[in-house]
Tab-separated table of C-alpha atoms in Angstrom:
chain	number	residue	atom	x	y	z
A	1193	UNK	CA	109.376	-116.474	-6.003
A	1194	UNK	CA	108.452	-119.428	-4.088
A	1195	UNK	CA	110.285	-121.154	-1.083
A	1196	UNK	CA	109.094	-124.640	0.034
A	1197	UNK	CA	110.376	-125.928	3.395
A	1198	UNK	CA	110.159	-130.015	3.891
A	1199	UNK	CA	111.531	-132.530	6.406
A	1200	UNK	CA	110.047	-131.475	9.698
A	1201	UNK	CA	108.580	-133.651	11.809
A	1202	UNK	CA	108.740	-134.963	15.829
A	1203	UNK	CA	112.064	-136.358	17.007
A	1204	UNK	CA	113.466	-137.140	20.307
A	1205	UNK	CA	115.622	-134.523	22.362
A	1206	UNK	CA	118.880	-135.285	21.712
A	1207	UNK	CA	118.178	-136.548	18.022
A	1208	UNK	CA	119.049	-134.930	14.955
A	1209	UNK	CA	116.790	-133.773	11.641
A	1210	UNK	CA	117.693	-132.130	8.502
A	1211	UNK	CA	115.313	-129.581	6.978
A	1212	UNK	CA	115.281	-128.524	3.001
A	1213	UNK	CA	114.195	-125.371	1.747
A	1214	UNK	CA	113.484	-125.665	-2.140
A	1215	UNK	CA	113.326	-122.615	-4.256
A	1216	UNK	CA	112.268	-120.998	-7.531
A	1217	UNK	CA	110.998	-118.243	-9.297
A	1218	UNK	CA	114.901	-116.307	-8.557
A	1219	UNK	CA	118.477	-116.873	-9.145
A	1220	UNK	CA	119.570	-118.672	-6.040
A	1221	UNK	CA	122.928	-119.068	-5.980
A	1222	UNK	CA	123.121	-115.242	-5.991
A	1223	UNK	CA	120.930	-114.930	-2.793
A	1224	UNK	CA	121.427	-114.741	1.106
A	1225	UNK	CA	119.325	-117.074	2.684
A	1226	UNK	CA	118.218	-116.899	6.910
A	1227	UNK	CA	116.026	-119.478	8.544
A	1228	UNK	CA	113.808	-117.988	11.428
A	1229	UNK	CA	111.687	-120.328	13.979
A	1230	UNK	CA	108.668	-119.801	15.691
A	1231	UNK	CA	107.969	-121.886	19.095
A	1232	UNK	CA	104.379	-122.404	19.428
A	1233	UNK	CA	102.370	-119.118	20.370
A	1234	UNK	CA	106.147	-117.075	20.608
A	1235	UNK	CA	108.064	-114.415	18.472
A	1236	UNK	CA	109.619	-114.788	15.617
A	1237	UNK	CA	113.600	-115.732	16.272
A	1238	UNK	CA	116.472	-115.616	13.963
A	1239	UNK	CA	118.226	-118.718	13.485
A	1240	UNK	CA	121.202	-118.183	10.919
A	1241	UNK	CA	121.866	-117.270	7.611
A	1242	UNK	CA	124.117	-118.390	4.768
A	1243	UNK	CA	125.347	-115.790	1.954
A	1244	UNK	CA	125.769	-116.315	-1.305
A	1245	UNK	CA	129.144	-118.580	-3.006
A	1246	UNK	CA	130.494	-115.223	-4.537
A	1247	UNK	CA	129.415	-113.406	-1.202
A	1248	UNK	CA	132.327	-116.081	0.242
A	1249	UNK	CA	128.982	-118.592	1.180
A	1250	UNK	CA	129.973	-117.701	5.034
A	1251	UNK	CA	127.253	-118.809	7.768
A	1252	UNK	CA	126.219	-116.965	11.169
A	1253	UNK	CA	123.945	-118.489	13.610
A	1254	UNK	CA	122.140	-117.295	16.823
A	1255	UNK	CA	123.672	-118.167	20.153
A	1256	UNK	CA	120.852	-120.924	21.100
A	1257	UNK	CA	121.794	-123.023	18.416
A	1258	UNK	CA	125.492	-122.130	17.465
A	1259	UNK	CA	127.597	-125.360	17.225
A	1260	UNK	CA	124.300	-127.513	16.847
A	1261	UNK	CA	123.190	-126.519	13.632
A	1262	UNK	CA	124.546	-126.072	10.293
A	1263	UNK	CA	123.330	-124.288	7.518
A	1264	UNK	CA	124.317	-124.960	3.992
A	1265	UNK	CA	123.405	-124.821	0.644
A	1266	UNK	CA	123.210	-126.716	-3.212
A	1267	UNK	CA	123.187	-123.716	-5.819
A	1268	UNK	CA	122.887	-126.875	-8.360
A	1269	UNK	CA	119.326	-127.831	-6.745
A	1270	UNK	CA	118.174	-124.311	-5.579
A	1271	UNK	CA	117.608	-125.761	-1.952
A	1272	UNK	CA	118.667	-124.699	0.943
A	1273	UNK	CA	119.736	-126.792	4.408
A	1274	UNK	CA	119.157	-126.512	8.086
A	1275	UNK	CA	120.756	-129.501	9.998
A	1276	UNK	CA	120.064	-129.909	13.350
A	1277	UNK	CA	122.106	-131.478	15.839
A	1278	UNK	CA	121.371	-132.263	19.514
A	1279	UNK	CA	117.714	-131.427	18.784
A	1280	UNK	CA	116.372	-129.982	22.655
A	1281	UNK	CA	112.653	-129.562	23.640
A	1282	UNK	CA	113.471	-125.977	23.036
A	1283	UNK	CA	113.982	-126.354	19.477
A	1284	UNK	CA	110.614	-127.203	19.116
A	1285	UNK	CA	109.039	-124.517	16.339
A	1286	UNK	CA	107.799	-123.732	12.990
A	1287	UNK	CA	110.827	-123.250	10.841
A	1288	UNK	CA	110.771	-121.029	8.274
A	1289	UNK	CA	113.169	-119.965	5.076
A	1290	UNK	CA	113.074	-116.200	3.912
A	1291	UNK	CA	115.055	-114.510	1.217
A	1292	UNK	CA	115.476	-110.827	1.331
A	1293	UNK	CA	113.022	-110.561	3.809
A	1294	UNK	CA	110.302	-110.301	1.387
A	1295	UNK	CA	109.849	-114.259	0.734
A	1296	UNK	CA	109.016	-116.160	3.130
A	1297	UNK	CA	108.232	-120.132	2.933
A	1298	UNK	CA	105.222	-121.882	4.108
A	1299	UNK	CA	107.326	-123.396	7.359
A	1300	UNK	CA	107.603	-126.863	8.857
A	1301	UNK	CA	107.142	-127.784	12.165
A	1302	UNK	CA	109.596	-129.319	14.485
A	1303	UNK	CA	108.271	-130.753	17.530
A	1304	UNK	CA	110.978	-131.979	19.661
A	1305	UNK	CA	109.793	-134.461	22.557
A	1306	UNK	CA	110.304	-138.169	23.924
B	1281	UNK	CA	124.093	-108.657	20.134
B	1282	UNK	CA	121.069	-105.595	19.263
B	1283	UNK	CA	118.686	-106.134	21.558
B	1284	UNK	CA	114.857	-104.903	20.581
B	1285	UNK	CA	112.264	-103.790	22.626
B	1286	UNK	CA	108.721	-103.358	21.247
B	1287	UNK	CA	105.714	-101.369	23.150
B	1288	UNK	CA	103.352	-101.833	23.529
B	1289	UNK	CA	102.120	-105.447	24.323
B	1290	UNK	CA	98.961	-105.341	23.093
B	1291	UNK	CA	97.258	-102.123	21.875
B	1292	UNK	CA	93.866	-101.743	21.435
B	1293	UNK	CA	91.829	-99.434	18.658
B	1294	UNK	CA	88.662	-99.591	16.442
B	1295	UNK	CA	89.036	-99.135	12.563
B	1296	UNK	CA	89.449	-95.501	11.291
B	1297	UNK	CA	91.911	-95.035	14.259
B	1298	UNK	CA	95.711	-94.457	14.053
B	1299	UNK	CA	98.358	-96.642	15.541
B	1300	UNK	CA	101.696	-96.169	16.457
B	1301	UNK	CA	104.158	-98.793	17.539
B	1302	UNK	CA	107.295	-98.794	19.191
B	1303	UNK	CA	110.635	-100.310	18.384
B	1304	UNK	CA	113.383	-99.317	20.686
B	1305	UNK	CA	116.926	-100.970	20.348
B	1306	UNK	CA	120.244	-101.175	23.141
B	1307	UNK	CA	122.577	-99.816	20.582
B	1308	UNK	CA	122.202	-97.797	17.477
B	1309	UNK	CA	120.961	-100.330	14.486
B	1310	UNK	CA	123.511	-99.936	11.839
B	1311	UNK	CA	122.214	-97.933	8.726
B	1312	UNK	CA	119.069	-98.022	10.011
B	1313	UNK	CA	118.509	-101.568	8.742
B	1314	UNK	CA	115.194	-101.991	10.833
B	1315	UNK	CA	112.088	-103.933	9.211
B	1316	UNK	CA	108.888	-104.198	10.106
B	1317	UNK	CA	106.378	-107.000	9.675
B	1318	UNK	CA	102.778	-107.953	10.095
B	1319	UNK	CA	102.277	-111.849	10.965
B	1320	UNK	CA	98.515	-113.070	10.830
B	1321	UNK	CA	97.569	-116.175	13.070
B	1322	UNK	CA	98.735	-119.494	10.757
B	1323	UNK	CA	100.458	-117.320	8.334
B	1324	UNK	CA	104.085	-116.858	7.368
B	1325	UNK	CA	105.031	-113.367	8.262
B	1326	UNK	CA	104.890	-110.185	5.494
B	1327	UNK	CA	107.190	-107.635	4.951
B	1328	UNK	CA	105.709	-104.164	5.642
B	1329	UNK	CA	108.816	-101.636	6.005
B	1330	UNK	CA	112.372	-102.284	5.247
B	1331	UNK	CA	115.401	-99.732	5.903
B	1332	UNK	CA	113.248	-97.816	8.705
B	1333	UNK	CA	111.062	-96.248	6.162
B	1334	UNK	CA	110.477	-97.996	2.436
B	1335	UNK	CA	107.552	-99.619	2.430
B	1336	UNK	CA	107.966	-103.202	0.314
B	1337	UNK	CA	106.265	-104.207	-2.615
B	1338	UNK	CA	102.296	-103.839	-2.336
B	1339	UNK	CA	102.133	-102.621	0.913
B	1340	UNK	CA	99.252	-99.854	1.165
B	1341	UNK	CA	100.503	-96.072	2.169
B	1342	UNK	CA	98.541	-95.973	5.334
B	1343	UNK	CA	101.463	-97.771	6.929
B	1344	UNK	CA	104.726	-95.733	7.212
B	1345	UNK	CA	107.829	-96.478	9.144
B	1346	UNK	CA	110.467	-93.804	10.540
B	1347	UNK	CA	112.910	-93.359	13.004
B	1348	UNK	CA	116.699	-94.010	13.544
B	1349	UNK	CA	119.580	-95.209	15.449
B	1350	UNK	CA	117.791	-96.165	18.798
B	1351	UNK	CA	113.923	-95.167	17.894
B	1352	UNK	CA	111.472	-96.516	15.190
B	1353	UNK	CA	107.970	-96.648	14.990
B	1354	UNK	CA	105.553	-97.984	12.216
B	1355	UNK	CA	102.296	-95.898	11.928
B	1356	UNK	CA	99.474	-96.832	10.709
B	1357	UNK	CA	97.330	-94.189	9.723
B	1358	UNK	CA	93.633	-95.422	9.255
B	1359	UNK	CA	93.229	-98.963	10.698
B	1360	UNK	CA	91.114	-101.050	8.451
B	1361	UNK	CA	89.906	-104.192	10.093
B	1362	UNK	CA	92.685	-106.768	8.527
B	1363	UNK	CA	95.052	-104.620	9.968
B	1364	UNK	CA	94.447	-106.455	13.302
B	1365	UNK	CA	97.449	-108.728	13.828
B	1366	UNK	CA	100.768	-108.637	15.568
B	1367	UNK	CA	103.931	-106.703	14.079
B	1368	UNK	CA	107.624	-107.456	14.514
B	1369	UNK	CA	110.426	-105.699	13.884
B	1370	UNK	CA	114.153	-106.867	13.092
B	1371	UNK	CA	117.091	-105.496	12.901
B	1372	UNK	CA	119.251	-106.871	10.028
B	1373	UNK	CA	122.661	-104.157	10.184
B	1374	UNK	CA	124.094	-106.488	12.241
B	1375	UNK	CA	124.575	-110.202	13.075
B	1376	UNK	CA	123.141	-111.771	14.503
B	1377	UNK	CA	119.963	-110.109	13.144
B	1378	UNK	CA	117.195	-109.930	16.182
B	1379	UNK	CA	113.361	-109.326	16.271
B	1380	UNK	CA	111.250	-107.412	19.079
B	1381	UNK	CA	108.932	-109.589	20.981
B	1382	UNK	CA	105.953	-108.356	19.007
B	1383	UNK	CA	102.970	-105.686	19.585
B	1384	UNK	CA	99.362	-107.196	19.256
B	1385	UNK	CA	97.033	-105.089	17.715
B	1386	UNK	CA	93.694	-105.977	18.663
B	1387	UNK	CA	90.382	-104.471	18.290
């Protein structure tokens, strides 16, 4: 299993960024898949989560970002999305895909700042 | 939303010692989904204890997890010296899924 996240990067507040999570080594369209951030020296915090297509491919997101970002998903390109909206100095973190809990990607930082 | 609180902070032990850590959530965590991880500095987390008590793939039997509804702890039974890190745990029986703040162990 292997989980790749790309497309961080430093962005003004207010901006917007989309992050990819590429994957292999499982059959992704039947996984749930969560990205979790990590502000610089923090916890870890849940972000959101999308299930699988035949799970009915619903989303949930944590209340700091909820109506910001969007999570979605290509089942044809095994990657999973994290678009984020109205980027604050808050969002500012290592952003990392897992799968199962077990499988975890390398992360990629967003640094949010003018 | 499950709120968790982990204790200690920071706790402080030599190898060959035994560690327990504390997990305490507001409301009972549903089926005991609780995990437990150990995240090294510049590392992606790792998966030490899922479902309060199975430890995941590879993970050495000197850690064990147990508890329920309101009360978990991981033990560790003989720390070796890569044991030092800090361990989260989450709850996942209900969304949104939450972590603790974190315990440091430290030598």
């Amino acid at each position: 299993v292997q989980l790749v996240e790309s497309g961080g990067g430093l962005v003004k507040p207010g901006g917007s960024l989309r992050l990819s999570c590429g994957a292999s080594g499982f059959t992704f369209s039947n996984a749930w898949l969560t990205w979790v951030r990590q502000a610089p020296g923090k916890g870890l915090e849940w972000v959101g989560r999308i299930k699988s297509k035949t799970d009915g491919g619903t989303t949930d997101y944590a209340a700091p970002v909820k109506g910001r970002f969007t999570i979605s998903r290509d089942d044809s390109k095994d990657t999973l999305y994290l678009q984020m909206n109205s980027l604050k100095t808050e969002d500012t973190a290592v952003y990392y895909c897992t799968m199962s809990r077990a499988y975890w990607g390398q992360g990629t930082l967003v640094t949010v700042s003018s | 939303e499950v709120v968790l609180t982990q204790s200690p902070g920071t706790l402080s032990l030599s190898p060959g010692e035994r560690a327990a850590l504390s997990c305490r959530a507001s409301q009972s965590v549903s089926s005991n989904y609780l995990a437990w991880y150990q995240q090294k500095l510049g590392q992606a987390p790792r998966l030490l204890i899922y479902g309060a008590s199975s430890r995941a793939t590879g993970i050495p039997d000197r850690f064990s997890g147990s508890g329920s509804g309101t009360d978990f702890t991981l033990t560790i039974s003989r720390l070796e010296p890569e044991d030092f890190a800090v361990y989260y745990c989450q709850q996942y029986g209900s969304s949104p899924s939450t972590f603790g703040q974190g315990t440091k162990l430290d030598i």
